[in-house]
DNA sequence: CGTCCGCTTGAATAGTGTCAAGGTGGGTGG
DNA sequence: CCACCCACCTTGACACTATTCAAGCGGACG
């Protein structure tokens, strides 16, 4: 669709230690909350906790690896490159999401995944996950729920962010971002316009113009933080 | 996106009997090939085989049911309706596909599913499937593979059929249909233009014009069957 | 203070949607 | 067997939407 302009950084992630699932602050949404200390006793390899910088790449499309990631905080974009070179962002995932699940089926990663913000993830090897699953049937159900979550997002991406006029897509995108960033009030944190445009399949210029219109109409207003805007429409 | 024009038929499917998985002609791709006679002995409810007429509806978005379908032959469209009334076809599935998997998680169906051709499906209740899974771990793996298949299709739908110019989308759509219908040679069976247009997010007129252009350029030519065209380009 | 990067804006142009009219083919009933 | 009908596809004219190329602007940062 558009040519790549911003290149991903290949900074190494920072290792934060082994995961402490039992005391995870966001247990309710995470994959491995529910695991007891004793469960960690007999697993082959540990679950590790990493921090990635903004724009760092977790893995790239086509790579074959055996690692699955669970997001604790931050946001990532999933990018798909076609054989003919066109690029499109196909998904945005945040806290609670499980990425790279295709590795469980021994498939190569189908996307390039890049952090949009500072990112805190737990990483687990597929063998370890399968080993845990064998003991705990509920883990299996959780994995399925994550497939379903991914699929639901993909379908919304098609019907909300890839259909209709560019204006309606921008509005839906802003809603979508608010939902992901769930910053209490109706505030949206912006990324680069190039990324946002790529999410809805528009050019940077078109996106910029529409944002400009929304500002003029008073639907979008600045906040203290220059990256964050307040959105005042739920309608249209 | 577009207003519905062709309404779905609510004809009842024809019951063809209980499924005979062991002798299924397309065992290799089907969900339940691999089951032995003895496996059928102790399941709660049978797996049934049905035939649906073209345009018949299997189930509709929002409905809550406990049935999963495995396609033996034919093609279905998965339609998603937004709260604001816009409609978009988000997926096309053929032989081997498993539809309504969200029922396994006790979720309501997320799409309305309609047969595009005469359809032959096997229907199984979720309890039965779960019961079988408990015995046979390999079934579990198969279910995962179907989640992955759905997700792969969804992602292709985004990057191939929802990005770029309408012309490129039409070409990709034709490729896609050839792949699904795998009619040996490079022949494509057309559906109604309204449906095809809805797949790529175009108007009927735009779609018609592009098909017209392709005919003029000689890339697309008629065959004996007026519904089937021969496509002569793999490139661009 | 100047540079760089990313956002904004303008003008020209190509691409799509919309409305409306006209064509075509397959099926039905006389 | 023919005439008619209906559903569906085609075509034209026009308005509108979005892309492209190009120039300008503004803030962050060395």
Short mmCIF file of C-alpha atoms (C1' of nucleotides) in Angstrom, two decimals:
data_model
loop_
_atom_site.label_atom_id
_atom_site.label_comp_id
_atom_site.label_asym_id
_atom_site.label_seq_id
_atom_site.Cartn_x
_atom_site.Cartn_y
_atom_site.Cartn_z
CA UNK A 1 0.00 0.00 0.00
CA UNK A 2 2.60 2.53 1.10
CA UNK A 3 6.35 2.31 1.08
CA UNK A 4 8.05 1.87 4.38
CA UNK A 5 9.53 5.07 5.70
CA UNK A 6 10.14 4.60 9.35
CA UNK A 7 12.44 1.66 9.90
CA UNK A 8 12.12 -0.47 12.98
CA UNK A 9 14.81 -0.32 15.58
CA UNK A 10 16.54 -3.53 16.48
CA UNK A 11 17.39 -2.60 20.03
CA UNK A 12 17.67 -5.60 22.29
CA UNK A 13 15.01 -5.93 24.92
CA UNK A 14 15.85 -5.50 28.55
CA UNK A 15 15.53 -8.64 30.65
CA UNK A 16 13.50 -7.90 33.75
CA UNK A 17 13.77 -11.28 35.39
CA UNK A 18 11.61 -14.35 35.59
CA UNK A 19 7.90 -13.84 35.54
CA UNK A 20 6.12 -13.67 38.84
CA UNK A 21 2.68 -14.71 37.66
CA UNK A 22 1.29 -15.18 41.10
CA UNK A 23 1.78 -11.55 41.97
CA UNK A 24 1.11 -10.13 38.52
CA UNK A 25 -0.78 -6.89 38.89
CA UNK A 26 -3.01 -7.67 35.98
CA UNK A 27 -3.64 -11.31 36.70
CA UNK A 28 -7.26 -11.18 35.67
CA UNK A 29 -6.45 -10.72 32.00
CA UNK A 30 -3.18 -12.52 31.74
CA UNK A 31 -2.50 -15.91 30.36
CA UNK A 32 -0.66 -17.38 33.29
CA UNK A 33 -2.39 -15.91 36.25
CA UNK A 34 -3.76 -18.90 38.03
CA UNK A 35 -0.44 -20.66 38.10
CA UNK A 36 0.81 -21.58 41.53
CA UNK A 37 4.39 -21.56 42.76
CA UNK A 38 4.44 -25.31 42.67
CA UNK A 39 3.56 -25.27 38.97
CA UNK A 40 6.83 -23.57 38.20
CA UNK A 41 8.77 -26.30 39.90
CA UNK A 42 8.67 -28.83 37.14
CA UNK A 43 8.66 -26.80 33.94
CA UNK A 44 11.57 -27.10 31.56
CA UNK A 45 12.25 -23.43 31.03
CA UNK A 46 11.21 -20.31 32.84
CA UNK A 47 8.77 -17.67 31.74
CA UNK A 48 10.79 -14.51 31.25
CA UNK A 49 9.79 -10.93 31.53
CA UNK A 50 11.14 -8.35 29.06
CA UNK A 51 10.92 -4.68 28.36
CA UNK A 52 11.13 -3.45 24.77
CA UNK A 53 11.72 0.13 23.75
CA UNK A 54 9.33 1.99 21.47
CA UNK A 55 9.85 0.93 17.84
CA UNK A 56 11.69 -2.25 18.86
CA UNK A 57 10.83 -5.38 16.90
CA UNK A 58 9.70 -8.53 18.70
CA UNK A 59 9.95 -10.80 15.68
CA UNK A 60 9.56 -10.59 11.95
CA UNK A 61 7.27 -12.14 9.38
CA UNK A 62 8.49 -15.47 8.09
CA UNK A 63 10.79 -16.17 11.02
CA UNK A 64 10.51 -19.57 12.59
CA UNK A 65 10.76 -19.59 16.34
CA UNK A 66 9.13 -21.25 19.31
CA UNK A 67 8.26 -18.29 21.48
CA UNK A 68 4.93 -16.80 22.41
CA UNK A 69 4.49 -13.38 24.02
CA UNK A 70 1.92 -12.12 26.45
CA UNK A 71 1.58 -8.34 26.71
CA UNK A 72 1.56 -6.88 30.21
CA UNK A 73 1.59 -3.25 29.16
CA UNK A 74 2.14 -1.24 26.02
CA UNK A 75 0.87 -1.62 22.48
CA UNK A 76 2.19 -3.41 19.42
CA UNK A 77 1.39 -3.26 15.73
CA UNK A 78 1.20 -6.38 13.57
CA UNK A 79 2.41 -5.68 10.05
CA UNK A 80 1.91 -7.84 7.02
CA UNK A 81 4.02 -7.51 3.89
CA UNK A 82 2.71 -8.91 0.62
CA UNK A 83 4.94 -10.62 -1.93
CA UNK A 84 4.45 -7.56 -4.14
CA UNK A 85 5.82 -5.30 -1.43
CA UNK A 86 2.66 -3.64 -0.20
CA UNK A 87 2.51 -3.18 3.53
CA UNK A 88 -0.44 -2.94 5.83
CA UNK A 89 -0.89 -2.84 9.55
CA UNK A 90 -3.43 -5.59 10.21
CA UNK A 91 -3.83 -5.46 13.96
CA UNK A 92 -3.09 -3.53 17.11
CA UNK A 93 -2.81 -5.43 20.36
CA UNK A 94 -2.50 -4.31 23.94
CA UNK A 95 -2.39 -5.60 27.50
CA UNK A 96 -3.64 -9.14 27.90
CA UNK A 97 -3.09 -10.13 24.28
CA UNK A 98 -1.12 -13.19 23.31
CA UNK A 99 1.03 -12.80 20.21
CA UNK A 100 2.87 -15.25 18.04
CA UNK A 101 0.35 -18.02 18.82
CA UNK A 102 0.98 -19.51 15.38
CA UNK A 103 4.24 -20.81 16.85
CA UNK A 104 2.15 -23.32 18.80
CA UNK A 105 1.39 -24.98 15.48
CA UNK A 106 5.04 -24.87 14.44
CA UNK A 107 4.27 -22.26 11.82
CA UNK A 108 6.47 -19.33 10.94
CA UNK A 109 5.32 -15.98 12.28
CA UNK A 110 2.82 -14.39 9.93
CA UNK A 111 3.55 -10.79 10.90
CA UNK A 112 6.29 -8.43 11.85
CA UNK A 113 5.56 -7.18 15.33
CA UNK A 114 6.79 -3.80 16.52
CA UNK A 115 6.27 -1.97 19.81
CA UNK A 116 4.37 1.30 19.49
CA UNK A 117 5.13 2.25 23.05
CA UNK A 118 7.46 1.00 25.70
CA UNK A 119 6.40 -2.59 26.07
CA UNK A 120 6.36 -5.04 28.94
CA UNK A 121 5.90 -8.67 27.89
CA UNK A 122 6.23 -12.16 29.25
CA UNK A 123 7.84 -14.66 26.95
CA UNK A 124 7.30 -18.38 27.05
CA UNK A 125 8.58 -21.20 24.86
CA UNK A 126 5.96 -23.30 23.13
CA UNK A 127 7.23 -26.54 24.67
CA UNK A 128 6.80 -25.05 28.11
CA UNK A 129 3.32 -23.86 27.32
CA UNK A 130 2.34 -27.25 25.95
CA UNK A 131 3.78 -28.92 28.99
CA UNK A 132 1.72 -26.69 31.25
CA UNK A 133 -1.37 -27.26 29.12
CA UNK A 134 -1.10 -31.00 29.56
CA UNK A 135 -1.53 -30.54 33.31
CA UNK A 136 -4.01 -27.72 33.27
CA UNK A 137 -6.95 -28.02 30.91
CA UNK A 138 -8.05 -24.48 31.73
CA UNK A 139 -4.90 -23.16 30.06
CA UNK A 140 -6.06 -24.75 26.86
CA UNK A 141 -9.33 -22.88 27.09
CA UNK A 142 -7.37 -19.66 27.61
CA UNK A 143 -5.35 -20.26 24.48
CA UNK A 144 -8.57 -20.72 22.52
CA UNK A 145 -9.94 -17.51 23.98
CA UNK A 146 -6.89 -15.73 22.64
CA UNK A 147 -7.38 -17.14 19.16
CA UNK A 148 -10.89 -15.85 19.36
CA UNK A 149 -9.75 -12.43 20.54
CA UNK A 150 -7.35 -12.14 17.62
CA UNK A 151 -10.03 -13.18 15.18
CA UNK A 152 -12.55 -10.75 16.60
CA UNK A 153 -10.05 -7.93 16.24
CA UNK A 154 -9.26 -9.00 12.69
CA UNK A 155 -12.94 -8.94 11.75
CA UNK A 156 -13.46 -5.53 13.30
CA UNK A 157 -10.41 -4.32 11.42
CA UNK A 158 -12.10 -5.37 8.19
CA UNK A 159 -15.54 -3.98 8.81
CA UNK A 160 -14.62 -0.86 10.78
CA UNK A 161 -11.20 0.22 9.59
CA UNK A 162 -11.26 -1.00 6.00
CA UNK A 163 -14.74 -0.05 4.84
CA UNK A 164 -16.54 3.22 4.25
CA UNK A 165 -15.17 6.70 3.69
CA UNK A 166 -11.84 7.73 5.12
CA UNK A 167 -13.58 10.08 7.50
CA UNK A 168 -15.64 7.34 9.05
CA UNK A 169 -12.56 5.15 9.29
CA UNK A 170 -10.64 7.84 11.14
CA UNK A 171 -13.48 8.21 13.62
CA UNK A 172 -13.69 4.47 14.12
CA UNK A 173 -9.92 4.32 14.54
CA UNK A 174 -10.03 6.97 17.26
CA UNK A 175 -12.77 5.03 19.04
CA UNK A 176 -10.73 1.90 18.68
CA UNK A 177 -7.63 3.50 20.15
CA UNK A 178 -9.59 4.92 23.05
CA UNK A 179 -10.85 1.46 23.76
CA UNK A 180 -7.38 -0.08 23.65
CA UNK A 181 -5.75 2.63 25.73
CA UNK A 182 -8.76 2.82 28.06
CA UNK A 183 -7.49 6.09 29.55
CA UNK A 184 -10.59 6.60 31.69
CA UNK A 185 -11.87 9.77 29.99
CA UNK A 186 -12.25 10.19 26.24
CA UNK A 187 -8.60 10.83 25.52
CA UNK A 188 -6.64 9.33 22.67
CA UNK A 189 -2.90 9.05 22.44
CA UNK A 190 -1.68 9.52 18.88
CA UNK A 191 1.12 7.67 17.16
CA UNK A 192 2.92 8.81 14.07
CA UNK A 193 0.49 9.81 11.32
CA UNK A 194 2.18 7.42 8.96
CA UNK A 195 1.26 4.49 11.19
CA UNK A 196 -2.26 5.68 11.79
CA UNK A 197 -2.79 6.21 8.07
CA UNK A 198 -1.48 2.73 7.36
CA UNK A 199 -4.02 1.26 9.76
CA UNK A 200 -6.96 2.52 7.75
CA UNK A 201 -5.37 2.21 4.34
CA UNK A 202 -5.06 5.94 3.67
CA UNK A 203 -2.25 8.26 2.66
CA UNK A 204 -0.57 10.42 5.29
CA UNK A 205 -1.93 13.56 3.70
CA UNK A 206 -5.53 12.39 3.67
CA UNK A 207 -5.25 11.37 7.30
CA UNK A 208 -3.75 14.71 8.26
CA UNK A 209 -6.49 16.62 6.46
CA UNK A 210 -9.26 14.69 8.18
CA UNK A 211 -7.69 15.22 11.60
CA UNK A 212 -7.48 18.89 10.70
CA UNK A 213 -11.18 18.95 9.84
CA UNK A 214 -12.09 17.28 13.11
CA UNK A 215 -10.09 19.90 15.01
CA UNK A 216 -11.85 22.69 13.11
CA UNK A 217 -15.21 21.15 13.91
CA UNK A 218 -14.28 21.04 17.57
CA UNK A 219 -14.63 17.26 17.79
CA UNK A 220 -10.95 16.93 18.60
CA UNK A 221 -9.10 19.21 21.01
CA UNK A 222 -5.63 19.41 22.43
CA UNK A 223 -4.71 18.49 25.97
CA UNK A 224 -1.68 19.29 28.11
CA UNK A 225 0.17 16.38 26.52
CA UNK A 226 0.83 17.24 22.89
CA UNK A 227 0.45 13.58 21.90
CA UNK A 228 -2.98 13.24 23.46
CA UNK A 229 -6.26 14.60 22.14
CA UNK A 230 -9.71 14.74 23.61
CA UNK A 231 -12.49 13.35 21.41
CA UNK A 232 -16.00 14.65 21.94
CA UNK A 233 -18.08 12.54 19.57
CA UNK A 234 -19.49 9.10 20.08
CA UNK A 235 -21.95 9.56 17.27
CA UNK A 236 -21.87 9.62 13.45
CA UNK B 1 -21.19 -0.19 3.41
CA UNK B 2 -23.99 -1.12 1.00
CA UNK B 3 -27.62 -1.76 1.69
CA UNK B 4 -28.74 -5.35 1.51
CA UNK B 5 -30.58 -6.16 -1.65
CA UNK B 6 -30.65 -9.88 -1.99
CA UNK B 7 -32.30 -11.39 1.03
CA UNK B 8 -31.21 -14.76 2.33
CA UNK B 9 -33.53 -17.70 1.94
CA UNK B 10 -34.57 -19.51 5.05
CA UNK B 11 -35.11 -22.86 3.43
CA UNK B 12 -34.59 -25.73 5.78
CA UNK B 13 -31.58 -27.88 5.11
CA UNK B 14 -31.99 -31.43 3.94
CA UNK B 15 -30.88 -34.07 6.41
CA UNK B 16 -28.63 -36.56 4.69
CA UNK B 17 -28.11 -38.92 7.60
CA UNK B 18 -25.48 -39.43 10.19
CA UNK B 19 -21.94 -38.65 9.24
CA UNK B 20 -19.78 -41.50 8.04
CA UNK B 21 -16.41 -40.01 8.89
CA UNK B 22 -14.51 -43.21 8.34
CA UNK B 23 -15.46 -43.34 4.69
CA UNK B 24 -15.50 -39.61 4.08
CA UNK B 25 -14.12 -38.95 0.64
CA UNK B 26 -12.19 -35.93 1.80
CA UNK B 27 -10.88 -37.33 5.03
CA UNK B 28 -7.52 -35.71 4.71
CA UNK B 29 -8.85 -32.21 5.23
CA UNK B 30 -11.80 -32.88 7.44
CA UNK B 31 -12.09 -32.40 11.13
CA UNK B 32 -13.27 -35.84 12.09
CA UNK B 33 -11.44 -38.08 9.74
CA UNK B 34 -9.35 -40.21 12.00
CA UNK B 35 -12.29 -41.21 14.12
CA UNK B 36 -12.90 -44.93 14.32
CA UNK B 37 -16.25 -46.72 14.47
CA UNK B 38 -15.68 -47.45 18.11
CA UNK B 39 -15.33 -43.74 18.82
CA UNK B 40 -18.90 -43.19 17.80
CA UNK B 41 -20.12 -45.73 20.30
CA UNK B 42 -19.97 -43.57 23.34
CA UNK B 43 -20.73 -40.08 22.18
CA UNK B 44 -23.82 -38.32 23.43
CA UNK B 45 -25.19 -37.13 20.13
CA UNK B 46 -24.45 -38.03 16.55
CA UNK B 47 -22.64 -35.99 13.95
CA UNK B 48 -25.21 -35.15 11.29
CA UNK B 49 -24.77 -34.48 7.63
CA UNK B 50 -26.86 -31.77 5.94
CA UNK B 51 -27.34 -30.26 2.54
CA UNK B 52 -28.20 -26.58 2.25
CA UNK B 53 -29.51 -24.91 -0.89
CA UNK B 54 -27.76 -21.92 -2.43
CA UNK B 55 -28.56 -18.75 -0.46
CA UNK B 56 -29.70 -20.71 2.57
CA UNK B 57 -28.60 -19.35 5.94
CA UNK B 58 -26.76 -21.58 8.40
CA UNK B 59 -27.02 -19.21 11.33
CA UNK B 60 -27.15 -15.52 11.98
CA UNK B 61 -24.99 -13.01 13.79
CA UNK B 62 -25.79 -12.69 17.46
CA UNK B 63 -27.54 -16.05 17.72
CA UNK B 64 -26.50 -18.25 20.59
CA UNK B 65 -26.26 -21.92 19.75
CA UNK B 66 -24.03 -24.86 20.43
CA UNK B 67 -23.38 -26.15 16.94
CA UNK B 68 -20.24 -26.18 14.86
CA UNK B 69 -20.16 -26.92 11.14
CA UNK B 70 -17.54 -28.57 8.99
CA UNK B 71 -17.79 -27.93 5.25
CA UNK B 72 -17.54 -30.99 3.00
CA UNK B 73 -18.31 -29.19 -0.24
CA UNK B 74 -19.60 -25.82 -1.35
CA UNK B 75 -18.76 -22.29 -0.30
CA UNK B 76 -20.15 -19.95 2.34
CA UNK B 77 -19.88 -16.23 2.98
CA UNK B 78 -19.47 -14.79 6.46
CA UNK B 79 -21.21 -11.45 6.78
CA UNK B 80 -20.77 -8.91 9.51
CA UNK B 81 -23.29 -6.17 10.22
CA UNK B 82 -22.22 -3.11 12.18
CA UNK B 83 -24.45 -1.41 14.71
CA UNK B 84 -24.78 1.46 12.24
CA UNK B 85 -26.14 -0.89 9.60
CA UNK B 86 -23.15 -1.18 7.31
CA UNK B 87 -22.58 -4.64 5.95
CA UNK B 88 -19.43 -6.30 4.80
CA UNK B 89 -18.50 -9.81 3.75
CA UNK B 90 -15.49 -10.62 5.91
CA UNK B 91 -14.64 -14.13 4.84
CA UNK B 92 -15.27 -16.89 2.32
CA UNK B 93 -14.81 -20.46 3.40
CA UNK B 94 -14.81 -23.72 1.49
CA UNK B 95 -14.26 -27.44 1.90
CA UNK B 96 -12.40 -28.39 5.06
CA UNK B 97 -13.25 -25.21 6.95
CA UNK B 98 -14.80 -25.26 10.39
CA UNK B 99 -17.38 -22.56 11.03
CA UNK B 100 -19.05 -21.31 14.14
CA UNK B 101 -16.04 -22.23 16.30
CA UNK B 102 -16.84 -19.36 18.63
CA UNK B 103 -19.62 -21.59 19.96
CA UNK B 104 -16.91 -23.67 21.63
CA UNK B 105 -16.32 -20.71 23.93
CA UNK B 106 -20.04 -20.28 24.53
CA UNK B 107 -20.05 -17.06 22.55
CA UNK B 108 -22.80 -15.93 20.23
CA UNK B 109 -22.07 -16.33 16.54
CA UNK B 110 -20.19 -13.30 15.25
CA UNK B 111 -21.37 -13.56 11.65
CA UNK B 112 -24.32 -14.42 9.52
CA UNK B 113 -23.35 -17.38 7.38
CA UNK B 114 -24.96 -17.98 3.99
CA UNK B 115 -24.34 -20.67 1.39
CA UNK B 116 -23.05 -19.33 -1.91
CA UNK B 117 -23.46 -22.69 -3.61
CA UNK B 118 -25.20 -25.90 -2.74
CA UNK B 119 -23.54 -26.86 0.49
CA UNK B 120 -22.72 -30.15 2.17
CA UNK B 121 -21.82 -29.85 5.84
CA UNK B 122 -21.38 -31.99 8.92
CA UNK B 123 -22.85 -30.57 12.08
CA UNK B 124 -21.69 -31.40 15.58
CA UNK B 125 -22.75 -30.10 18.98
CA UNK B 126 -20.08 -28.46 21.07
CA UNK B 127 -20.58 -30.84 23.98
CA UNK B 128 -19.97 -33.76 21.66
CA UNK B 129 -16.85 -32.17 20.26
CA UNK B 130 -15.51 -31.43 23.72
CA UNK B 131 -16.25 -34.97 24.79
CA UNK B 132 -14.31 -36.32 21.84
CA UNK B 133 -11.46 -33.89 22.49
CA UNK B 134 -11.05 -35.16 26.01
CA UNK B 135 -10.22 -38.61 24.61
CA UNK B 136 -8.26 -37.56 21.59
CA UNK B 137 -5.65 -34.87 22.05
CA UNK B 138 -5.06 -34.71 18.32
CA UNK B 139 -8.58 -33.32 17.86
CA UNK B 140 -7.61 -30.41 20.01
CA UNK B 141 -4.69 -29.69 17.73
CA UNK B 142 -7.05 -29.80 14.76
CA UNK B 143 -9.34 -27.25 16.35
CA UNK B 144 -6.37 -24.95 16.86
CA UNK B 145 -5.37 -25.41 13.26
CA UNK B 146 -8.84 -24.23 12.26
CA UNK B 147 -8.57 -21.12 14.38
CA UNK B 148 -5.33 -20.44 12.64
CA UNK B 149 -6.85 -21.02 9.22
CA UNK B 150 -9.62 -18.54 9.95
CA UNK B 151 -7.15 -15.97 11.19
CA UNK B 152 -4.89 -16.40 8.17
CA UNK B 153 -7.84 -15.86 5.88
CA UNK B 154 -8.91 -12.82 7.86
CA UNK B 155 -5.46 -11.28 7.56
CA UNK B 156 -5.31 -11.95 3.84
CA UNK B 157 -8.74 -10.37 3.52
CA UNK B 158 -7.34 -7.23 5.11
CA UNK B 159 -4.13 -6.96 3.17
CA UNK B 160 -5.27 -8.32 -0.19
CA UNK B 161 -8.94 -7.49 -0.49
CA UNK B 162 -9.16 -4.30 1.55
CA UNK B 163 -6.08 -2.40 0.45
CA UNK B 164 -4.92 -0.81 -2.76
CA UNK B 165 -6.88 0.25 -5.81
CA UNK B 166 -10.13 -1.46 -6.72
CA UNK B 167 -8.49 -2.93 -9.77
CA UNK B 168 -5.82 -4.71 -7.77
CA UNK B 169 -8.44 -5.92 -5.33
CA UNK B 170 -10.52 -7.41 -8.12
CA UNK B 171 -7.49 -9.26 -9.45
CA UNK B 172 -6.61 -10.53 -5.99
CA UNK B 173 -10.22 -11.57 -5.48
CA UNK B 174 -10.19 -13.59 -8.69
CA UNK B 175 -6.96 -15.29 -7.61
CA UNK B 176 -8.49 -15.95 -4.25
CA UNK B 177 -11.60 -17.52 -5.75
CA UNK B 178 -9.52 -19.69 -8.06
CA UNK B 179 -7.65 -20.93 -5.06
CA UNK B 180 -10.81 -21.74 -3.14
CA UNK B 181 -12.55 -23.40 -6.03
CA UNK B 182 -9.36 -25.10 -7.15
CA UNK B 183 -10.91 -26.03 -10.50
CA UNK B 184 -7.68 -27.47 -11.92
CA UNK B 185 -7.21 -24.91 -14.72
CA UNK B 186 -7.38 -21.15 -14.25
CA UNK B 187 -11.14 -20.92 -14.23
CA UNK B 188 -13.18 -18.84 -11.85
CA UNK B 189 -16.84 -19.29 -11.05
CA UNK B 190 -18.57 -15.95 -10.50
CA UNK B 191 -21.22 -15.17 -7.93
CA UNK B 192 -23.57 -12.23 -8.05
CA UNK B 193 -21.69 -8.98 -8.66
CA UNK B 194 -23.28 -7.51 -5.58
CA UNK B 195 -21.62 -10.15 -3.42
CA UNK B 196 -18.29 -9.88 -5.15
CA UNK B 197 -18.35 -6.10 -4.83
CA UNK B 198 -19.15 -6.40 -1.13
CA UNK B 199 -16.12 -8.62 -0.64
CA UNK B 200 -13.71 -5.92 -1.73
CA UNK B 201 -15.69 -2.96 -0.41
CA UNK B 202 -16.64 -1.58 -3.81
CA UNK B 203 -19.90 -0.53 -5.44
CA UNK B 204 -21.56 -2.88 -7.94
CA UNK B 205 -20.93 -0.42 -10.75
CA UNK B 206 -17.22 -0.07 -10.06
CA UNK B 207 -16.88 -3.82 -9.92
CA UNK B 208 -18.76 -4.25 -13.18
CA UNK B 209 -16.60 -1.65 -14.92
CA UNK B 210 -13.38 -3.29 -13.83
CA UNK B 211 -14.55 -6.71 -14.97
CA UNK B 212 -15.46 -5.07 -18.25
CA UNK B 213 -11.96 -3.63 -18.56
CA UNK B 214 -10.38 -7.01 -17.87
CA UNK B 215 -12.50 -8.56 -20.59
CA UNK B 216 -11.49 -5.84 -23.04
CA UNK B 217 -7.84 -6.41 -22.20
CA UNK B 218 -8.27 -10.11 -22.85
CA UNK B 219 -7.28 -11.10 -19.33
CA UNK B 220 -10.71 -12.54 -18.73
CA UNK B 221 -12.60 -14.65 -21.25
CA UNK B 222 -15.85 -16.55 -21.35
CA UNK B 223 -16.14 -20.31 -21.21
CA UNK B 224 -18.97 -22.66 -22.11
CA UNK B 225 -20.51 -22.07 -18.72
CA UNK B 226 -21.72 -18.49 -18.58
CA UNK B 227 -20.90 -18.31 -14.86
CA UNK B 228 -17.31 -19.33 -15.36
CA UNK B 229 -14.49 -17.21 -16.75
CA UNK B 230 -10.94 -18.02 -17.67
CA UNK B 231 -8.29 -15.78 -16.17
CA UNK B 232 -4.99 -15.44 -17.97
CA UNK B 233 -2.89 -13.33 -15.64
CA UNK B 234 -0.90 -14.36 -12.65
CA UNK B 235 1.07 -11.16 -12.69
CA UNK B 236 0.53 -7.51 -11.69
"C1'" DC C 1 20.94 29.09 15.29
"C1'" DG C 2 20.33 25.89 11.88
"C1'" DT C 3 18.87 21.14 10.71
"C1'" DC C 4 15.90 17.44 10.51
"C1'" DC C 5 11.76 15.11 10.86
"C1'" DG C 6 7.15 14.92 10.79
"C1'" DC C 7 2.88 17.48 10.08
"C1'" DT C 8 0.18 20.77 7.08
"C1'" DT C 9 -1.50 22.79 2.94
"C1'" DG C 10 -2.40 23.65 -2.01
"C1'" DA C 11 -3.35 22.45 -6.71
"C1'" DA C 12 -3.81 19.20 -10.17
"C1'" DT C 13 -5.40 14.66 -11.25
"C1'" DA C 14 -6.98 10.14 -10.94
"C1'" DG C 15 -10.20 7.01 -8.81
"C1'" DT C 16 -14.88 5.85 -6.94
"C1'" DG C 17 -19.53 6.51 -5.75
"C1'" DT C 18 -24.14 7.77 -7.09
"C1'" DC C 19 -28.12 8.28 -9.84
"C1'" DA C 20 -30.48 7.10 -13.70
"C1'" DA C 21 -31.34 4.86 -17.91
"C1'" DG C 22 -30.76 1.08 -20.94
"C1'" DG C 23 -29.51 -3.77 -22.12
"C1'" DT C 24 -29.48 -8.91 -21.68
"C1'" DG C 25 -30.65 -13.55 -20.68
"C1'" DG C 26 -33.19 -17.15 -18.55
"C1'" DG C 27 -37.61 -18.49 -16.95
"C1'" DT C 28 -42.76 -18.41 -17.07
"C1'" DG C 29 -47.23 -18.41 -18.74
"C1'" DG C 30 -50.22 -17.89 -22.45
"C1'" DC D 1 -43.15 -21.16 -29.55
"C1'" DC D 2 -43.27 -16.62 -28.58
"C1'" DA D 3 -43.85 -12.59 -25.68
"C1'" DC D 4 -43.17 -10.83 -21.51
"C1'" DC D 5 -40.97 -10.16 -17.13
"C1'" DC D 6 -37.75 -9.89 -13.73
"C1'" DA D 7 -33.40 -9.97 -11.88
"C1'" DC D 8 -29.05 -8.71 -12.85
"C1'" DC D 9 -25.45 -6.59 -15.44
"C1'" DT D 10 -23.80 -2.43 -18.23
"C1'" DT D 11 -23.05 2.27 -19.38
"C1'" DG D 12 -22.94 7.35 -19.11
"C1'" DA D 13 -22.69 11.73 -16.78
"C1'" DC D 14 -21.53 14.07 -12.88
"C1'" DA D 15 -20.15 14.99 -8.14
"C1'" DC D 16 -17.23 13.90 -4.68
"C1'" DT D 17 -13.35 11.61 -2.45
"C1'" DA D 18 -8.76 10.46 -2.16
"C1'" DT D 19 -3.88 10.31 -4.02
"C1'" DT D 20 0.14 12.51 -5.63
"C1'" DC D 21 3.67 15.82 -5.94
"C1'" DA D 22 5.47 19.75 -4.18
"C1'" DA D 23 6.23 23.40 -1.18
"C1'" DG D 24 5.94 25.36 3.38
"C1'" DC D 25 5.78 25.21 8.36
"C1'" DG D 26 7.04 24.27 13.20
"C1'" DG D 27 8.92 22.16 17.03
"C1'" DA D 28 12.76 19.22 19.09
"C1'" DC D 29 17.41 18.89 19.50
"C1'" DG D 30 22.18 19.23 18.91
#
